[in-house]
Coordinates of C-alpha atoms and ligand atoms in Angstrom, one line a residue:
M1 CA -78.5 -178.0 122.1
F2 CA -78.9 -175.7 125.4
D3 CA -80.5 -172.3 124.6
I4 CA -78.4 -169.5 124.6
T5 CA -80.7 -167.3 126.3
D6 CA -80.7 -169.1 129.5
F7 CA -76.7 -168.0 129.3
F8 CA -77.3 -164.4 128.8
D9 CA -79.6 -164.3 131.6
G10 CA -82.1 -161.7 130.2
I11 CA -79.5 -159.4 129.0
G12 CA -80.6 -158.0 125.8
K13 CA -79.0 -155.2 123.3
I14 CA -77.2 -152.8 124.9
T15 CA -77.8 -148.9 124.1
Y16 CA -76.2 -145.5 124.8
E17 CA -78.0 -144.0 127.6
G18 CA -75.3 -140.8 128.1
P19 CA -72.7 -140.1 131.2
A20 CA -75.6 -139.9 133.8
S21 CA -77.2 -143.4 133.6
D22 CA -76.3 -145.8 136.3
N23 CA -77.4 -148.7 134.3
P24 CA -74.6 -150.9 134.6
L25 CA -75.7 -152.4 131.1
A26 CA -75.5 -149.2 129.1
Y27 CA -72.9 -147.3 127.5
R28 CA -72.3 -143.8 128.9
F29 CA -69.8 -142.7 126.3
Y30 CA -69.7 -145.1 123.3
D31 CA -72.4 -143.6 121.1
K32 CA -71.6 -145.2 117.9
D33 CA -73.3 -142.6 115.3
R34 CA -71.9 -139.6 117.2
V35 CA -69.8 -137.7 114.9
V36 CA -66.5 -136.7 116.3
L37 CA -63.9 -134.8 114.2
G38 CA -66.0 -135.5 111.3
K39 CA -66.3 -139.4 111.7
R40 CA -68.7 -141.5 113.6
M41 CA -67.5 -143.0 117.0
E42 CA -67.7 -146.5 115.6
D43 CA -65.6 -145.6 112.4
H44 CA -63.1 -144.4 114.6
L45 CA -62.8 -147.0 117.3
R46 CA -63.8 -149.7 115.2
P47 CA -64.1 -152.1 118.3
S48 CA -63.8 -155.9 118.0
V49 CA -64.3 -158.8 120.3
C50 CA -61.7 -161.3 120.7
Y51 CA -63.0 -164.9 120.5
W52 CA -60.0 -166.6 122.4
H53 CA -60.5 -164.8 125.8
T54 CA -64.1 -164.3 126.1
F55 CA -65.6 -167.8 125.0
C56 CA -62.4 -170.2 124.9
W57 CA -60.4 -169.6 128.3
D58 CA -62.5 -171.3 131.1
G59 CA -60.7 -169.3 133.8
F60 CA -57.9 -171.8 134.5
D61 CA -54.7 -170.3 136.0
V62 CA -51.1 -171.9 136.5
F63 CA -52.4 -172.5 140.3
G64 CA -56.0 -173.9 139.5
A65 CA -58.5 -175.0 137.4
G66 CA -61.1 -173.6 135.3
T67 CA -63.9 -171.4 137.3
F68 CA -66.3 -170.4 134.7
N69 CA -68.2 -173.5 134.0
R70 CA -69.7 -172.3 130.5
P71 CA -72.5 -174.1 129.2
W72 CA -70.8 -174.8 125.8
Q73 CA -67.5 -176.2 127.4
Q74 CA -69.5 -179.0 128.8
L75 CA -69.9 -180.1 125.1
E76 CA -67.2 -182.1 123.0
G77 CA -66.0 -181.6 119.3
Q78 CA -68.2 -179.8 116.7
A79 CA -71.1 -179.7 119.0
M80 CA -69.0 -177.6 121.2
A81 CA -67.6 -175.4 118.5
E82 CA -71.4 -174.8 117.1
A83 CA -72.8 -173.8 120.6
K84 CA -69.6 -171.6 121.2
L85 CA -70.3 -170.0 117.8
E86 CA -73.9 -169.2 118.6
I87 CA -72.8 -167.8 122.0
A88 CA -70.3 -165.6 120.5
F89 CA -72.5 -164.2 118.1
G90 CA -75.2 -163.6 120.5
F91 CA -72.9 -161.5 122.4
F92 CA -71.7 -159.8 119.7
E93 CA -75.1 -158.8 118.7
R94 CA -76.1 -157.7 121.9
L95 CA -72.9 -155.4 122.3
G96 CA -73.5 -153.9 118.8
W97 CA -70.3 -153.7 117.5
P98 CA -68.8 -154.1 114.2
Y99 CA -66.3 -156.6 114.6
F100 CA -64.6 -160.0 116.0
A101 CA -61.1 -161.7 115.8
F102 CA -60.3 -165.4 116.0
H103 CA -57.5 -167.8 115.9
D104 CA -58.3 -171.2 113.7
V105 CA -58.2 -173.3 117.3
D106 CA -60.7 -170.9 119.0
V107 CA -63.5 -171.5 116.4
M108 CA -63.0 -175.2 115.6
A109 CA -63.3 -178.5 117.1
P110 CA -59.9 -179.5 119.1
A111 CA -57.7 -181.4 116.9
E112 CA -54.8 -183.7 117.4
T113 CA -53.0 -184.3 114.1
M114 CA -52.7 -182.0 111.4
V115 CA -55.2 -184.2 109.3
E116 CA -57.7 -183.5 111.9
H117 CA -57.1 -179.8 112.1
T118 CA -57.6 -179.4 108.3
E119 CA -61.1 -181.1 108.6
N120 CA -62.2 -179.6 111.9
F121 CA -61.4 -176.0 110.8
A122 CA -62.9 -176.4 107.3
R123 CA -66.2 -177.6 108.9
I124 CA -66.6 -174.6 110.9
L125 CA -66.1 -171.9 108.2
D126 CA -69.7 -172.5 106.8
P127 CA -71.3 -171.8 110.0
I128 CA -69.5 -168.7 110.8
A129 CA -70.0 -167.3 107.3
A130 CA -73.7 -168.1 108.2
Q131 CA -73.4 -166.3 111.5
M132 CA -71.6 -163.2 109.8
Q133 CA -74.1 -163.0 107.3
R134 CA -77.1 -162.8 109.5
T135 CA -75.8 -160.4 112.1
G136 CA -73.7 -158.0 109.7
V137 CA -70.7 -158.6 112.3
K138 CA -67.2 -158.3 110.4
L139 CA -63.8 -159.8 110.8
L140 CA -61.2 -157.3 111.7
W141 CA -58.5 -160.2 111.7
G142 CA -58.0 -163.8 111.8
T143 CA -54.8 -165.5 112.8
A144 CA -53.2 -169.1 113.2
N145 CA -52.6 -170.1 116.9
V146 CA -49.3 -171.8 116.5
F147 CA -48.0 -171.7 120.0
S148 CA -50.6 -173.7 122.2
H149 CA -50.1 -177.3 120.6
P150 CA -47.4 -179.2 122.1
R151 CA -45.3 -179.3 118.7
Y152 CA -44.9 -176.0 119.1
M153 CA -43.1 -176.0 122.5
S154 CA -39.7 -175.1 120.7
G155 CA -41.4 -172.5 118.2
A156 CA -43.3 -172.6 115.1
A157 CA -41.2 -171.0 112.5
T158 CA -38.0 -170.8 114.5
N159 CA -38.3 -174.4 115.5
P160 CA -35.2 -176.5 115.3
D161 CA -37.3 -179.3 113.5
P162 CA -38.5 -178.4 109.7
E163 CA -41.2 -180.9 110.1
V164 CA -42.9 -178.4 112.7
F165 CA -42.3 -175.4 110.5
A166 CA -44.0 -177.0 107.9
C167 CA -47.2 -177.7 110.3
A168 CA -47.1 -174.1 111.0
A169 CA -47.2 -173.1 107.5
M170 CA -49.8 -175.2 106.9
Q171 CA -51.9 -173.5 109.5
I172 CA -51.0 -170.1 108.4
K173 CA -52.2 -170.8 105.1
Q174 CA -55.5 -172.1 105.8
A175 CA -56.1 -169.4 108.4
L176 CA -55.2 -166.6 105.7
E177 CA -57.5 -168.2 103.4
A178 CA -60.1 -168.5 105.7
T179 CA -59.7 -164.8 106.7
H180 CA -59.7 -163.7 103.1
R181 CA -62.9 -165.9 102.5
L182 CA -64.8 -164.2 105.4
G183 CA -63.8 -160.8 104.2
G184 CA -61.4 -160.3 107.3
E185 CA -59.4 -156.9 106.7
N186 CA -56.1 -157.8 108.2
Y187 CA -54.3 -161.1 109.2
V188 CA -52.2 -161.0 112.4
L189 CA -48.9 -163.1 113.3
W190 CA -48.0 -163.1 116.8
G191 CA -44.8 -165.1 117.4
G192 CA -45.9 -166.5 120.7
R193 CA -42.8 -169.0 120.8
E194 CA -40.7 -167.3 118.3
G195 CA -38.0 -166.7 120.6
Y196 CA -35.9 -168.5 123.3
D197 CA -35.9 -169.7 126.7
T198 CA -32.1 -170.1 126.7
L199 CA -29.5 -169.4 124.4
L200 CA -27.6 -172.3 125.4
N201 CA -29.7 -174.6 123.0
T202 CA -30.4 -171.8 120.5
D203 CA -29.2 -170.9 117.1
T204 CA -30.6 -167.6 117.0
G205 CA -29.0 -166.7 113.4
R206 CA -30.6 -169.3 112.1
E207 CA -34.0 -168.9 113.6
L208 CA -34.3 -165.4 112.5
E209 CA -33.9 -166.4 109.0
Q210 CA -36.5 -169.5 109.4
L211 CA -38.8 -166.6 110.7
G212 CA -37.9 -164.4 107.4
R213 CA -38.8 -167.1 105.2
M214 CA -42.0 -168.0 107.0
L215 CA -42.8 -164.3 106.9
A216 CA -42.0 -164.2 103.3
L217 CA -44.0 -167.3 102.5
A218 CA -47.1 -165.5 104.1
V219 CA -46.7 -162.3 101.9
E220 CA -46.3 -164.6 98.5
H221 CA -49.6 -166.3 99.6
K222 CA -51.4 -163.2 100.2
H223 CA -50.8 -162.1 96.9
K224 CA -51.5 -165.2 95.2
I225 CA -55.1 -165.5 96.6
G226 CA -55.7 -161.6 96.3
F227 CA -55.8 -160.7 99.8
K228 CA -55.8 -157.0 100.1
G229 CA -55.5 -156.4 103.9
P230 CA -52.1 -156.1 105.5
L231 CA -50.3 -158.8 107.8
L232 CA -49.8 -157.4 111.1
I233 CA -46.9 -158.5 113.5
E234 CA -48.0 -158.4 117.0
P235 CA -44.7 -157.2 119.1
K236 CA -44.3 -158.6 122.3
P237 CA -40.8 -158.7 124.3
H238 CA -41.4 -162.2 125.9
E239 CA -43.9 -164.3 127.7
P240 CA -44.0 -167.4 127.3
T241 CA -40.6 -167.1 125.8
K242 CA -37.7 -165.4 127.6
H243 CA -37.2 -163.5 124.8
Q244 CA -39.4 -162.9 121.5
Y245 CA -37.8 -161.8 118.4
D246 CA -39.9 -159.1 117.5
R247 CA -40.2 -157.1 120.9
D248 CA -41.3 -154.0 120.2
T249 CA -42.3 -151.7 117.2
Q250 CA -39.0 -150.4 116.6
T251 CA -37.3 -153.8 116.4
V252 CA -39.9 -155.3 114.0
Y253 CA -39.7 -152.2 111.6
G254 CA -35.9 -153.2 111.7
F255 CA -36.5 -156.7 110.9
L256 CA -39.1 -156.0 108.3
K257 CA -36.7 -153.4 106.7
R258 CA -34.1 -156.2 106.3
L259 CA -36.6 -158.5 104.6
D260 CA -37.9 -155.8 102.4
L261 CA -41.5 -156.6 103.8
L262 CA -42.6 -152.9 104.6
E263 CA -44.9 -152.8 101.6
D264 CA -47.0 -155.8 103.0
V265 CA -46.4 -156.0 106.9
K266 CA -47.1 -153.6 109.6
V267 CA -47.8 -153.8 113.6
N268 CA -50.7 -155.0 115.7
I269 CA -49.7 -153.1 119.0
E270 CA -50.9 -154.4 122.3
T271 CA -50.9 -152.3 125.3
N272 CA -49.8 -155.0 127.7
H273 CA -47.1 -156.1 125.3
A274 CA -45.9 -152.3 125.4
T275 CA -45.6 -152.2 129.1
L276 CA -44.0 -155.7 129.1
A277 CA -41.2 -154.2 127.0
G278 CA -40.9 -151.4 129.2
N279 CA -42.6 -149.0 126.7
A280 CA -45.5 -146.7 127.0
M281 CA -48.5 -147.7 124.8
D282 CA -48.2 -144.0 123.5
H283 CA -44.5 -144.4 122.4
E284 CA -45.5 -147.5 120.5
I285 CA -48.0 -145.9 118.7
A286 CA -46.1 -142.8 117.9
M287 CA -43.0 -144.9 116.9
A288 CA -45.4 -147.3 114.4
F289 CA -46.7 -143.9 112.8
A290 CA -43.1 -142.5 112.5
H291 CA -42.0 -145.6 110.8
G292 CA -45.1 -146.0 108.8
I293 CA -46.2 -149.3 110.0
F294 CA -49.3 -148.6 112.0
G295 CA -52.0 -151.4 111.5
S296 CA -54.2 -152.1 114.5
V297 CA -54.3 -152.1 118.5
D298 CA -55.0 -155.1 120.9
A299 CA -56.6 -153.0 123.4
N300 CA -55.9 -154.0 126.9
R301 CA -53.4 -153.4 130.0
G302 CA -51.5 -155.1 132.7
D303 CA -51.3 -154.6 136.3
P304 CA -48.1 -152.3 137.4
Q305 CA -47.8 -154.4 140.8
N306 CA -46.8 -157.8 138.7
G307 CA -45.2 -158.2 135.5
W308 CA -47.5 -160.4 133.4
D309 CA -49.7 -160.1 130.4
T310 CA -52.8 -159.8 132.5
D311 CA -54.8 -158.6 129.5
Q312 CA -57.3 -156.5 131.9
F313 CA -59.8 -154.1 130.3
W314 CA -58.0 -150.6 129.3
M315 CA -59.5 -148.3 131.7
D316 CA -56.9 -145.7 132.3
P317 CA -58.2 -142.5 131.0
L318 CA -54.8 -140.5 130.9
D319 CA -53.1 -143.2 129.4
I320 CA -55.9 -143.6 126.6
T321 CA -56.1 -140.2 125.7
R322 CA -52.4 -140.0 125.2
S323 CA -52.5 -142.9 123.0
M324 CA -55.6 -141.7 121.0
L325 CA -54.0 -138.0 120.6
H326 CA -51.5 -139.9 118.3
I327 CA -53.9 -141.9 116.6
V328 CA -56.3 -139.5 116.0
K329 CA -53.8 -136.7 114.9
H330 CA -52.4 -139.2 112.3
G331 CA -55.8 -140.0 110.7
G332 CA -56.7 -142.9 112.6
F333 CA -57.3 -146.8 111.6
D334 CA -57.3 -147.7 108.2
T335 CA -58.1 -151.4 108.1
G336 CA -57.1 -151.6 111.8
G337 CA -59.3 -151.2 114.8
F338 CA -59.3 -151.6 118.6
N339 CA -59.6 -155.4 119.2
F340 CA -60.6 -156.4 122.7
D341 CA -57.5 -158.7 123.4
S342 CA -58.7 -158.5 127.0
K343 CA -60.0 -160.8 129.6
V344 CA -62.4 -161.0 132.9
R345 CA -60.6 -161.8 136.0
R346 CA -61.0 -165.6 137.2
Q347 CA -63.4 -164.6 140.0
S348 CA -65.6 -162.6 137.5
I349 CA -67.7 -165.9 136.6
D350 CA -71.1 -164.7 135.2
A351 CA -72.0 -163.5 131.8
A352 CA -72.7 -159.8 133.1
D353 CA -68.9 -159.5 134.1
L354 CA -68.3 -160.2 130.1
F355 CA -70.6 -157.4 129.7
H356 CA -69.4 -155.1 132.0
G357 CA -65.7 -155.6 131.1
H358 CA -66.6 -154.9 127.4
I359 CA -68.9 -151.8 128.0
G360 CA -66.5 -150.4 130.5
G361 CA -63.6 -150.8 127.8
V362 CA -65.4 -149.2 124.8
D363 CA -66.6 -146.2 127.4
A364 CA -63.1 -145.6 128.2
L365 CA -62.0 -145.5 124.5
A366 CA -65.1 -143.6 123.5
R367 CA -64.0 -140.7 126.7
G368 CA -60.4 -141.1 125.5
L369 CA -61.3 -140.0 121.9
L370 CA -63.6 -137.4 123.0
S371 CA -60.7 -135.9 125.3
A372 CA -58.2 -136.3 122.3
A373 CA -60.8 -134.6 119.8
A374 CA -61.1 -132.0 122.5
I375 CA -57.5 -131.4 123.0
L376 CA -56.8 -131.3 119.2
E377 CA -59.9 -128.8 118.5
E378 CA -58.5 -126.4 121.6
G379 CA -55.5 -126.1 119.2
S380 CA -52.8 -125.2 121.9
Y381 CA -50.8 -128.5 121.9
E382 CA -50.6 -128.6 118.1
R383 CA -49.3 -125.0 117.9
F384 CA -46.9 -125.7 120.6
L385 CA -45.6 -128.7 118.5
N386 CA -45.4 -126.7 115.3
D387 CA -43.9 -123.7 116.9
R388 CA -41.1 -125.8 118.5
Y389 CA -40.0 -127.1 115.2
A390 CA -40.8 -124.3 112.9
D391 CA -37.1 -123.4 112.5
W392 CA -36.8 -126.9 110.8
E393 CA -39.0 -125.3 107.8
G394 CA -36.8 -122.1 107.6
E395 CA -33.7 -121.6 105.6
L396 CA -31.1 -123.2 107.9
G397 CA -33.3 -126.1 108.6
K398 CA -33.9 -127.2 105.1
W399 CA -30.1 -126.4 104.3
L400 CA -29.1 -128.9 107.0
L401 CA -31.5 -131.6 105.9
Q402 CA -31.3 -131.4 102.3
E403 CA -28.1 -129.8 101.2
A404 CA -25.2 -129.0 103.4
S405 CA -22.2 -131.5 104.0
L406 CA -20.4 -131.7 107.4
E407 CA -17.6 -129.2 106.0
E408 CA -19.8 -126.8 105.0
I409 CA -22.0 -127.0 108.4
A410 CA -18.8 -126.6 110.3
S411 CA -17.5 -123.8 108.6
R412 CA -20.7 -121.7 109.0
V413 CA -20.7 -122.4 112.4
E414 CA -16.7 -121.4 112.9
A415 CA -17.6 -118.2 111.1
G416 CA -19.6 -117.0 113.9
G417 CA -23.4 -116.2 113.9
I418 CA -24.9 -119.4 115.1
D419 CA -26.3 -119.0 118.6
P420 CA -28.8 -121.2 119.7
K421 CA -31.2 -120.0 122.3
P422 CA -32.6 -122.3 124.8
R423 CA -36.4 -122.5 124.9
S424 CA -38.5 -124.3 127.4
G425 CA -39.9 -127.7 126.5
R426 CA -43.0 -126.6 128.7
Q427 CA -43.8 -130.6 129.8
E428 CA -45.8 -129.4 132.9
W429 CA -48.1 -126.9 130.9
L430 CA -48.7 -129.6 128.4
E431 CA -49.8 -131.9 131.0
N432 CA -51.8 -129.6 132.3
V433 CA -53.5 -128.9 128.9
L434 CA -54.0 -133.0 128.7
N435 CA -55.7 -133.0 132.1
R436 CA -57.9 -130.3 131.7
F437 CA -59.6 -132.4 128.5
V438 CA -59.6 -135.6 130.4
Ligands
XLS1 C1 -50.8 -162.9 123.2 C2 -51.3 -162.1 122.4 C3 -52.5 -163.0 121.4 C4 -52.1 -162.4 120.0 C5 -53.0 -163.2 119.2 O1 -50.1 -162.2 124.3 O2 -51.7 -161.2 122.5 O3 -53.3 -163.2 122.1 O4 -53.2 -161.3 120.1 O5 -52.3 -164.5 118.9
NI2 NI1 -53.0 -159.6 121.1
NI3 NI1 -51.1 -160.2 124.6

């Protein structure tokens, strides 16, 4: 076994040093115990490190091989899985964050067959539980990877072959039970290949029915084992498929409504998926709250110059503040948090780069939180919104929404006396208010 301190190369616990610090390995805004709007910063942000990008990906891209050369990637089987686990928890401890998140295949020894999968996954659960116990780091969510193995090339639940559906169901059952056993607070379903590459070979009606069936099975099992957290669907419009069925929050809402699963299923919204769908992140968050299905956030960003899920660390203060405004004013996360589904660039090959990404990312969120809190405390933003819709609380507004028929409304207008006066939407002023605090 290698010595993990070699990998971390002298990097110790990351602490808060304040905005004036020029220490690249210190927090400048993330001060976890600082109270903002009556809640500790850590309780607002609930940051989580993702296992896959940070400890599994070796830096390969479609044009070239891995660049990272991580020591545990030289090992194989269970030895690799256990070395990776030790590194991962060494990283979590140094960051001092409360959460992590994983897919079954991220944490276990690689498996070819389903029988091997069952054995290998089961074998890593005790070591994970021991590390969680030792460090106090908790599981934000678990999930099953039912998209990487070649058997899932034509989908998992939506596969034309029912045997593949059955394999995915097995993985989801095991990952849900593992999440429950490890005290996970949510369970995520990202339908990576639940979509199509061409309609020429796809029966979409059938596939949607299969997808609904898998979701209903997962909900049923969640109740059976007493898992209290929500299931979270992670919307994404495409990539790797041409079209993914859960393309954005409003689409997912419609699907859940049709299946009558709104009690148990919410969304895990990812910044880069929002932008791939042609939506802004604050749009997705606002829609999730409006429909009562806001669950959790995968924090990252794309690059406007290309169209992929580049999963960079989310660093744009204006964008973050706009999103944070909606999260904070609706009361924040319940079981969710900010999971860093973000990865360093392929040229960022050192352990220090992993720290820079996570430190900068959580600092950007902390800054966004402070800005959003300042905007809300100053009050003119909320006052403007309340005034803008105030008439809906009056006699006419209530009558329109709750009592009147179309006929009665028309007669009231026909009788005269209804004469709307246009009022400015004040967008530029509101943008100035935002900018004042960012
Ligand atoms: C991929 C997704 C994936 C999910 C978990 O684009 O973001 O990483 O978060 O399966
Ligand atoms: Ni994600
Ligand atoms: Ni993604």
